[in-house]
């Protein structure tokens, strides 16, 4: 996001420089400046001028506008950009219902900003624009190289972890597909297995133990029962405490039923 902030500012400065610098120089010949200093929304109007000059296509101009708007999201809506990496279940569930204007992280923004900075540098030569010299890039160069190098390292690490996670998911799916459900009443997601607050009923505990009897891992049991992984691990320890697979047989039909309470409308 630091790279996005820097590159976007560089891109804005480049857009302004090409039009305002060139027009200011040509003003000596009597040519009117299209975007003089003090004009409102100068970047947008300079982008329009670049399109009129043929230096940018309509699609390129639209994408540059989007990238600059994204820079504003980095500056003002950073809490929204990082919401997808939260471990809070409530936040993760709510992401599917967020409005269209909810800021989402753009994983290609850095590469696209680099592309347009290079593109405008090339168009400066082909369209004979006058630019201005800036030392901002030189001052930021060392930090930039560190960030780009770290990103490469992280990409390799993430790719390796992603491959390992995909294998884990495959094993977990195979594990859950192997589950044998005796009947509808012993279904892991049966409503009688949990109270409204998520706590397991006596029947739910027995269903959980029967899944462990089949050799399932706590992760698989957590998925099937709709439990947190920590809860499944605690339940596995209690299953081992009472003997594991060697525990005394339980008559499922004689287990107490869950009590459902009618809510008063008034």
Coordinates of C-alpha atoms in Angstrom, one line a residue, residues 2-179:
X2 CA 3.0 2.3 0.5
X3 CA 4.0 1.5 -3.1
X4 CA 0.5 2.3 -4.2
X5 CA 0.6 5.7 -2.5
X6 CA 4.0 6.6 -4.0
X7 CA 3.3 5.4 -7.5
X8 CA -0.1 7.0 -7.6
X9 CA 1.4 10.4 -6.6
X10 CA 4.1 10.0 -9.2
X11 CA 1.4 9.2 -11.8
X12 CA -0.6 12.3 -10.9
X13 CA 2.5 14.4 -11.0
X14 CA 3.4 13.0 -14.4
X15 CA 0.0 13.6 -15.8
X16 CA 0.0 17.2 -14.6
X17 CA 3.6 17.7 -15.8
X18 CA 3.0 16.6 -19.4
X19 CA 0.1 18.9 -20.0
X20 CA 0.8 21.9 -17.8
X21 CA 4.5 21.9 -18.5
X22 CA 4.1 21.6 -22.2
X23 CA 1.2 24.1 -22.4
X24 CA 3.2 26.6 -20.2
X25 CA 6.1 26.4 -22.6
X26 CA 4.0 26.7 -25.7
X27 CA 2.1 29.7 -24.1
X28 CA 5.1 31.8 -25.3
X29 CA 3.9 31.2 -28.8
X30 CA 0.4 32.4 -28.0
X31 CA -1.1 29.0 -27.4
X32 CA -3.7 29.0 -24.6
X33 CA -3.1 26.8 -21.6
X34 CA -5.7 24.1 -21.3
X35 CA -5.3 23.4 -17.6
X36 CA -3.7 26.5 -16.0
X37 CA -2.5 26.6 -12.4
X38 CA -5.4 26.8 -9.9
X39 CA -7.9 24.9 -12.1
X40 CA -10.3 22.7 -10.2
X41 CA -9.7 18.9 -10.7
X42 CA -6.5 19.5 -12.7
X43 CA -5.6 15.8 -12.9
X44 CA -8.9 14.8 -14.5
X45 CA -8.7 17.7 -17.0
X46 CA -5.1 16.8 -17.9
X47 CA -6.2 13.2 -18.5
X48 CA -8.9 14.5 -20.8
X49 CA -6.3 16.6 -22.6
X50 CA -4.0 13.5 -23.0
X51 CA -6.9 11.6 -24.5
X52 CA -7.6 14.5 -27.0
X53 CA -3.9 14.5 -27.9
X54 CA -4.1 10.8 -28.6
X55 CA -1.6 10.0 -25.9
X56 CA -4.1 7.9 -24.0
X57 CA -7.1 5.8 -25.1
X58 CA -10.4 6.1 -23.4
X59 CA -9.8 2.8 -21.6
X60 CA -6.4 3.8 -20.4
X61 CA -7.7 7.1 -19.1
X62 CA -10.5 5.3 -17.2
X63 CA -8.0 2.9 -15.6
X64 CA -5.7 5.7 -14.5
X65 CA -8.7 7.4 -12.9
X66 CA -9.6 4.1 -11.1
X67 CA -6.0 3.7 -9.8
X68 CA -5.9 7.3 -8.5
X69 CA -9.3 6.7 -6.8
X70 CA -7.8 3.5 -5.3
X71 CA -4.9 5.5 -3.9
X72 CA -7.6 7.6 -2.1
X73 CA -9.0 4.4 -0.6
X74 CA -5.6 3.4 0.7
X75 CA -5.4 6.8 2.4
X76 CA -8.9 6.9 3.8
X77 CA -10.4 3.4 3.9
X78 CA -7.6 1.2 4.9
X79 CA -9.8 -0.6 7.4
X80 CA -12.0 -1.8 4.5
X81 CA -9.0 -2.9 2.4
X82 CA -7.7 -5.3 5.0
X83 CA -11.1 -6.6 6.1
X84 CA -10.8 -9.8 4.0
X85 CA -7.8 -11.0 6.1
X86 CA -9.7 -10.7 9.5
X87 CA -10.1 -13.8 11.7
X88 CA -13.4 -12.3 13.1
X89 CA -16.2 -14.6 11.9
X90 CA -18.8 -11.9 12.0
X91 CA -16.7 -9.6 9.8
X92 CA -16.0 -12.4 7.3
X93 CA -19.7 -13.3 7.0
X94 CA -20.7 -9.7 6.5
X95 CA -18.3 -9.2 3.6
X96 CA -20.7 -10.8 1.2
X97 CA -23.3 -8.2 1.9
X98 CA -21.1 -5.1 1.6
X99 CA -22.2 -2.4 -0.9
X100 CA -20.5 -1.9 -4.2
X101 CA -18.6 1.1 -2.9
X102 CA -16.9 -0.9 -0.2
X103 CA -13.2 -0.6 -0.7
X104 CA -11.5 -3.9 -1.7
X105 CA -7.8 -4.6 -1.9
X106 CA -6.5 -4.5 -5.4
X107 CA -3.6 -7.1 -5.8
X108 CA -2.6 -5.8 -9.2
X109 CA -2.6 -2.0 -8.4
X110 CA 1.2 -1.8 -8.0
X111 CA 1.9 -3.5 -11.3
X112 CA -0.7 -1.4 -13.2
X113 CA 0.7 1.8 -11.7
X114 CA 4.2 0.8 -12.7
X115 CA 2.9 0.1 -16.2
X116 CA 1.3 3.5 -16.6
X117 CA 4.3 5.3 -15.3
X118 CA 6.4 3.6 -18.0
X119 CA 3.7 4.2 -20.6
X120 CA 3.5 7.9 -20.0
X121 CA 7.3 8.1 -20.1
X122 CA 7.1 6.5 -23.6
X123 CA 4.3 8.7 -24.7
X124 CA 6.2 11.8 -23.6
X125 CA 8.7 11.1 -26.2
X126 CA 6.3 10.0 -29.0
X127 CA 4.0 13.0 -28.5
X128 CA 6.8 15.5 -27.8
X129 CA 5.7 16.6 -24.3
X130 CA 7.8 18.6 -22.0
X131 CA 8.3 17.1 -18.6
X132 CA 9.8 18.3 -15.3
X133 CA 12.6 16.7 -13.3
X134 CA 11.9 15.3 -9.8
X135 CA 14.2 13.8 -7.2
X136 CA 11.3 12.1 -5.4
X137 CA 12.0 8.8 -7.1
X138 CA 15.7 8.9 -6.1
X139 CA 14.8 9.6 -2.5
X140 CA 12.3 6.7 -2.5
X141 CA 14.5 4.3 -4.5
X142 CA 16.1 2.4 -1.6
X143 CA 12.8 1.9 0.2
X144 CA 11.1 0.9 -3.1
X145 CA 13.7 -1.8 -3.7
X146 CA 13.2 -3.2 -0.2
X147 CA 9.4 -3.3 -0.6
X148 CA 9.6 -5.0 -4.1
X149 CA 12.2 -7.5 -2.9
X150 CA 10.0 -8.4 0.1
X151 CA 7.0 -8.8 -2.1
X152 CA 8.8 -11.3 -4.2
X153 CA 9.8 -13.3 -1.2
X154 CA 6.3 -13.2 0.2
X155 CA 4.9 -14.4 -3.2
X156 CA 7.1 -17.4 -3.2
X157 CA 6.2 -18.2 0.4
X158 CA 2.5 -17.7 -0.2
X159 CA 2.6 -19.9 -3.3
X160 CA 4.3 -22.7 -1.3
X161 CA 1.8 -22.3 1.6
X162 CA -1.1 -22.2 -0.9
X163 CA 0.0 -25.5 -2.5
X164 CA 0.3 -27.1 1.0
X165 CA -3.2 -25.7 2.0
X166 CA -4.8 -27.1 -1.2
X167 CA -3.4 -30.5 -0.3
X168 CA -4.8 -30.2 3.3
X169 CA -8.2 -29.2 1.9
X170 CA -8.2 -32.2 -0.4
X171 CA -7.4 -34.5 2.5
X172 CA -10.1 -32.9 4.6
X173 CA -12.7 -33.2 1.9
X174 CA -11.8 -36.9 1.4
X175 CA -12.1 -37.3 5.2
X176 CA -15.5 -35.8 5.4
X177 CA -16.8 -37.7 2.4
X178 CA -15.9 -40.9 4.2
X179 CA -18.2 -40.2 7.1

